[in-house]
Each structure stands twice: as structure tokens, then as C-alpha cells.
């Protein structure tokens, strides 16, 4: 394994960490409705738990309401129950075979809690990126120990690894500040 392989592998893993962080951010509720809030909700479909997207069509009725239309009429009650029990603070209402999920307005206190959650998720993502940096640096040290590269090459590699880490940390900080701004906007 060479330094280039190490850096490439580290950057790919860091990009995956960023993608996972973005997915976590999508689940955190803002004042607006979006289907990402309930996509992970599990529904009991003939004795097996499946994501809500596999038993119903999720759309936005308006800026503050998610519309859920189960594909089978007998699934309406199960889908409504799953949304209610998902502990998202949502109260679905059934109208015929369509379930409407209105987004309640966020209180100032709840907005502050959500920003704390966003910052905690951001910190977890930064820790993941830093762990990948540590692993890459250890691989570089191992290559020096095995006499596959020189110490100068290791130093350059560590500088490159640190630059990549700084880039990904900056991206995480940017995502956190954007989400905070989105949450605090009334």
C-alpha cells in the first residue's frame, strides 16, 4: 500500500462520513415539512417491519403538511399508528385513505434544543473525520517503519492528510451553521 492509496482511501471514507452526517441532518426537523422526516419510520406490514416509503407514497401537500397515501386501504391505520409512535412529535390525521401530517410550529425552546442536537451531530461527524486522519497517519508511520517510504515523504503525507481533514471539518462546520440558521428562522 502506498501513501496515495492511503490518502485516497481516507478521503473516500471522509466523504462517506459527510454523507452520513447530511442524512442525519435531514432527519432533524425544522419549521418546514419535508418527507425526510418520516422516511425512516418503520411500519408493520404483514408482520415484518418496513420503511414507510415501501408501503405508501410520501408527498408534500403544502409547506407545513406531509401527505401520506398508503398503497393498500387496510394499511392506513398501521401507517398512522407508526407515525404517531415514532416519537417525532407529529400528530397524523386521516382523511379517507390519505393521512395528513401537519408540522406543528416550533417553539423557541424547541428550536434551541434542535440546534444543540445539530451541534452534537456535527461534533460526532468531526470525531469520525479525525479518527480517519489518525488511521491514515498511523499507516504512513507504518510505511516508514517498513522502509517503504522516507521520513520526508511521511511528513509531506501528514501535511496532505491534515489539509484534507481541515477541508472536511470546514464542510461540517458549514453544514452545521446552515442547519442552525434554517432551524432558527421563524
mmCIF file of C-alpha atoms in Angstrom:
data_model
loop_
_atom_site.group_PDB
_atom_site.id
_atom_site.type_symbol
_atom_site.label_atom_id
_atom_site.label_comp_id
_atom_site.label_asym_id
_atom_site.label_seq_id
_atom_site.Cartn_x
_atom_site.Cartn_y
_atom_site.Cartn_z
ATOM 1 C CA UNK A 1 0.000 0.000 0.000
ATOM 2 C CA UNK A 2 1.330 3.446 -0.929
ATOM 3 C CA UNK A 3 0.757 6.911 0.518
ATOM 4 C CA UNK A 4 -1.502 7.781 -2.432
ATOM 5 C CA UNK A 5 -3.694 4.748 -1.703
ATOM 6 C CA UNK A 6 -3.849 5.703 1.969
ATOM 7 C CA UNK A 7 -4.883 9.299 1.203
ATOM 8 C CA UNK A 8 -7.424 8.210 -1.405
ATOM 9 C CA UNK A 9 -8.987 5.667 0.957
ATOM 10 C CA UNK A 10 -9.092 8.209 3.782
ATOM 11 C CA UNK A 11 -10.775 10.842 1.607
ATOM 12 C CA UNK A 12 -13.385 8.339 0.389
ATOM 13 C CA UNK A 13 -14.190 7.382 3.992
ATOM 14 C CA UNK A 14 -14.371 11.058 4.987
ATOM 15 C CA UNK A 15 -16.821 11.713 2.137
ATOM 16 C CA UNK A 16 -18.952 8.829 3.415
ATOM 17 C CA UNK A 17 -18.865 10.382 6.896
ATOM 18 C CA UNK A 18 -20.080 13.686 5.425
ATOM 19 C CA UNK A 19 -22.869 11.873 3.529
ATOM 20 C CA UNK A 20 -23.966 10.110 6.735
ATOM 21 C CA UNK A 21 -23.916 13.459 8.560
ATOM 22 C CA UNK A 22 -26.092 15.031 5.853
ATOM 23 C CA UNK A 23 -28.560 12.140 6.194
ATOM 24 C CA UNK A 24 -28.669 12.688 9.974
ATOM 25 C CA UNK A 25 -29.279 16.406 9.457
ATOM 26 C CA UNK A 26 -32.174 15.668 7.099
ATOM 27 C CA UNK A 27 -33.942 13.827 9.918
ATOM 28 C CA UNK A 28 -33.762 16.842 12.235
ATOM 29 C CA UNK A 29 -36.954 18.794 11.953
ATOM 30 C CA UNK A 30 -37.165 22.439 11.005
ATOM 31 C CA UNK A 31 -40.318 24.532 10.753
ATOM 32 C CA UNK A 32 -40.956 23.328 7.213
ATOM 33 C CA UNK A 33 -42.300 19.960 6.180
ATOM 34 C CA UNK A 34 -40.157 17.527 4.201
ATOM 35 C CA UNK A 35 -40.618 13.829 3.588
ATOM 36 C CA UNK A 36 -37.172 13.011 5.017
ATOM 37 C CA UNK A 37 -38.636 13.448 8.488
ATOM 38 C CA UNK A 38 -40.732 10.299 8.254
ATOM 39 C CA UNK A 39 -38.890 8.207 5.631
ATOM 40 C CA UNK A 40 -37.123 6.199 8.343
ATOM 41 C CA UNK A 41 -40.378 5.362 10.214
ATOM 42 C CA UNK A 42 -40.930 1.598 10.332
ATOM 43 C CA UNK A 43 -44.427 0.234 9.572
ATOM 44 C CA UNK A 44 -45.740 -3.225 10.485
ATOM 45 C CA UNK A 45 -46.517 -4.704 7.073
ATOM 46 C CA UNK A 46 -47.854 -8.253 7.406
ATOM 47 C CA UNK A 47 -45.707 -8.996 10.489
ATOM 48 C CA UNK A 48 -42.468 -7.501 9.139
ATOM 49 C CA UNK A 49 -41.167 -4.005 9.782
ATOM 50 C CA UNK A 50 -40.501 -1.987 6.606
ATOM 51 C CA UNK A 51 -39.766 1.717 5.956
ATOM 52 C CA UNK A 52 -42.861 3.810 5.346
ATOM 53 C CA UNK A 53 -41.740 4.554 1.776
ATOM 54 C CA UNK A 54 -42.252 0.882 0.866
ATOM 55 C CA UNK A 55 -45.948 0.875 1.772
ATOM 56 C CA UNK A 56 -47.036 4.432 0.988
ATOM 57 C CA UNK A 57 -46.468 7.411 -1.281
ATOM 58 C CA UNK A 58 -44.955 10.419 0.552
ATOM 59 C CA UNK A 59 -45.602 13.892 -0.839
ATOM 60 C CA UNK A 60 -45.820 17.473 0.396
ATOM 61 C CA UNK A 61 -49.367 18.812 0.469
ATOM 62 C CA UNK A 62 -48.044 22.299 1.304
ATOM 63 C CA UNK A 63 -45.083 23.899 3.104
ATOM 64 C CA UNK A 64 -46.263 22.662 6.511
ATOM 65 C CA UNK A 65 -48.025 19.363 5.705
ATOM 66 C CA UNK A 66 -46.796 15.946 4.577
ATOM 67 C CA UNK A 67 -49.311 13.808 2.728
ATOM 68 C CA UNK A 68 -49.012 10.029 3.105
ATOM 69 C CA UNK A 69 -51.076 7.799 0.845
ATOM 70 C CA UNK A 70 -50.766 4.065 1.609
ATOM 71 C CA UNK A 71 -50.992 1.802 -1.424
ATOM 72 C CA UNK A 72 -53.384 -0.559 0.359
ATOM 73 C CA UNK A 73 -56.503 0.732 2.115
ATOM 74 C CA UNK A 74 -56.063 -1.621 5.067
ATOM 75 C CA UNK A 75 -52.587 -0.141 5.754
ATOM 76 C CA UNK A 76 -53.953 3.342 6.603
ATOM 77 C CA UNK A 77 -54.382 2.580 10.320
ATOM 78 C CA UNK A 78 -50.975 0.850 10.597
ATOM 79 C CA UNK A 79 -49.167 3.748 8.875
ATOM 80 C CA UNK A 80 -50.927 6.346 11.044
ATOM 81 C CA UNK A 81 -50.060 4.357 14.192
ATOM 82 C CA UNK A 82 -46.402 4.036 13.112
ATOM 83 C CA UNK A 83 -46.080 7.807 12.539
ATOM 84 C CA UNK A 84 -47.731 8.585 15.880
ATOM 85 C CA UNK A 85 -45.498 6.122 17.778
ATOM 86 C CA UNK A 86 -42.262 7.217 16.042
ATOM 87 C CA UNK A 87 -41.697 9.837 18.782
ATOM 88 C CA UNK A 88 -41.289 12.683 16.294
ATOM 89 C CA UNK A 89 -43.835 14.967 17.936
ATOM 90 C CA UNK A 90 -46.169 14.613 14.944
ATOM 91 C CA UNK A 91 -49.921 14.058 15.093
ATOM 92 C CA UNK A 92 -51.212 12.489 11.839
ATOM 93 C CA UNK A 93 -54.859 12.905 10.810
ATOM 94 C CA UNK A 94 -56.612 10.504 8.435
ATOM 95 C CA UNK A 95 -58.938 11.833 5.740
ATOM 96 C CA UNK A 96 -60.339 8.888 3.817
ATOM 97 C CA UNK A 97 -57.363 6.933 2.504
ATOM 98 C CA UNK A 98 -54.898 9.839 2.833
ATOM 99 C CA UNK A 99 -53.003 10.632 6.016
ATOM 100 C CA UNK A 100 -52.105 14.280 6.558
ATOM 101 C CA UNK A 101 -49.173 15.013 8.868
ATOM 102 C CA UNK A 102 -49.146 18.715 9.817
ATOM 103 C CA UNK A 103 -45.895 20.204 11.132
ATOM 104 C CA UNK A 104 -46.564 21.981 14.414
ATOM 105 C CA UNK A 105 -44.773 25.320 14.719
ATOM 106 C CA UNK A 106 -41.537 25.110 16.696
ATOM 107 C CA UNK A 107 -41.283 26.965 19.995
ATOM 108 C CA UNK A 108 -38.152 28.992 20.772
ATOM 109 C CA UNK A 109 -37.151 26.423 23.399
ATOM 110 C CA UNK A 110 -37.529 23.536 20.926
ATOM 111 C CA UNK A 111 -35.511 25.437 18.311
ATOM 112 C CA UNK A 112 -32.636 25.812 20.800
ATOM 113 C CA UNK A 113 -32.822 22.077 21.622
ATOM 114 C CA UNK A 114 -32.650 21.254 17.916
ATOM 115 C CA UNK A 115 -29.614 23.492 17.402
ATOM 116 C CA UNK A 116 -27.895 21.667 20.277
ATOM 117 C CA UNK A 117 -28.722 18.354 18.576
ATOM 118 C CA UNK A 118 -27.284 19.654 15.288
ATOM 119 C CA UNK A 119 -24.071 20.755 17.011
ATOM 120 C CA UNK A 120 -23.768 17.349 18.730
ATOM 121 C CA UNK A 121 -24.236 15.546 15.405
ATOM 122 C CA UNK A 122 -21.625 17.861 13.864
ATOM 123 C CA UNK A 123 -19.193 17.054 16.659
ATOM 124 C CA UNK A 124 -19.737 13.317 16.088
ATOM 125 C CA UNK A 125 -19.002 13.779 12.382
ATOM 126 C CA UNK A 126 -15.814 15.721 13.210
ATOM 127 C CA UNK A 127 -14.698 12.938 15.560
ATOM 128 C CA UNK A 128 -15.224 10.397 12.761
ATOM 129 C CA UNK A 129 -13.121 12.524 10.367
ATOM 130 C CA UNK A 130 -10.373 12.945 12.971
ATOM 131 C CA UNK A 131 -10.315 9.191 13.599
ATOM 132 C CA UNK A 132 -9.811 8.642 9.870
ATOM 133 C CA UNK A 133 -6.944 11.168 9.952
ATOM 134 C CA UNK A 134 -5.334 9.294 12.840
ATOM 135 C CA UNK A 135 -5.644 5.976 10.983
ATOM 136 C CA UNK A 136 -4.064 7.461 7.836
ATOM 137 C CA UNK A 137 -1.188 8.947 9.848
ATOM 138 C CA UNK A 138 -0.596 5.574 11.527
ATOM 139 C CA UNK A 139 -0.478 3.897 8.117
ATOM 140 C CA UNK A 140 2.103 6.464 6.969
ATOM 141 C CA UNK A 141 4.227 5.764 10.074
ATOM 142 C CA UNK A 142 3.967 2.039 9.377
ATOM 143 C CA UNK A 143 5.207 2.596 5.815
ATOM 144 C CA UNK A 144 8.254 4.467 7.191
ATOM 145 C CA UNK A 145 8.885 1.690 9.716
ATOM 146 C CA UNK A 146 8.682 -0.910 6.933
ATOM 147 C CA UNK A 147 11.136 1.256 4.916
ATOM 148 C CA UNK A 148 8.687 1.653 2.015
ATOM 149 C CA UNK A 149 8.839 5.476 2.153
ATOM 150 C CA UNK A 150 11.249 8.059 3.580
ATOM 151 C CA UNK A 151 10.582 10.263 6.597
ATOM 152 C CA UNK A 152 10.337 13.292 4.282
ATOM 153 C CA UNK A 153 7.587 11.512 2.315
ATOM 154 C CA UNK A 154 5.829 10.770 5.592
ATOM 155 C CA UNK A 155 5.978 14.429 6.629
ATOM 156 C CA UNK A 156 4.540 15.528 3.258
ATOM 157 C CA UNK A 157 1.857 12.856 3.554
ATOM 158 C CA UNK A 158 0.908 14.069 7.035
ATOM 159 C CA UNK A 159 0.617 17.632 5.716
ATOM 160 C CA UNK A 160 -1.657 16.426 2.884
ATOM 161 C CA UNK A 161 -3.729 14.351 5.307
ATOM 162 C CA UNK A 162 -4.118 17.382 7.590
ATOM 163 C CA UNK A 163 -5.176 19.603 4.651
ATOM 164 C CA UNK A 164 -7.836 17.057 3.643
ATOM 165 C CA UNK A 165 -9.013 16.804 7.267
ATOM 166 C CA UNK A 166 -9.257 20.601 7.540
ATOM 167 C CA UNK A 167 -11.301 20.708 4.321
ATOM 168 C CA UNK A 168 -13.810 18.142 5.611
ATOM 169 C CA UNK A 169 -14.039 19.766 9.064
ATOM 170 C CA UNK A 170 -14.774 23.120 7.364
ATOM 171 C CA UNK A 171 -17.533 21.456 5.329
ATOM 172 C CA UNK A 172 -19.070 20.005 8.513
ATOM 173 C CA UNK A 173 -18.943 23.444 10.178
ATOM 174 C CA UNK A 174 -20.646 24.976 7.134
ATOM 175 C CA UNK A 175 -23.422 22.346 7.204
ATOM 176 C CA UNK A 176 -23.961 22.883 10.949
ATOM 177 C CA UNK A 177 -24.232 26.674 10.571
ATOM 178 C CA UNK A 178 -26.649 26.334 7.619
ATOM 179 C CA UNK A 179 -28.879 23.942 9.586
ATOM 180 C CA UNK A 180 -28.771 26.218 12.656
ATOM 181 C CA UNK A 181 -29.825 29.169 10.514
ATOM 182 C CA UNK A 182 -32.617 27.086 8.962
ATOM 183 C CA UNK A 183 -33.903 25.981 12.397
ATOM 184 C CA UNK A 184 -33.772 29.451 13.963
ATOM 185 C CA UNK A 185 -35.620 31.071 11.027
ATOM 186 C CA UNK A 186 -39.216 31.581 12.132
#
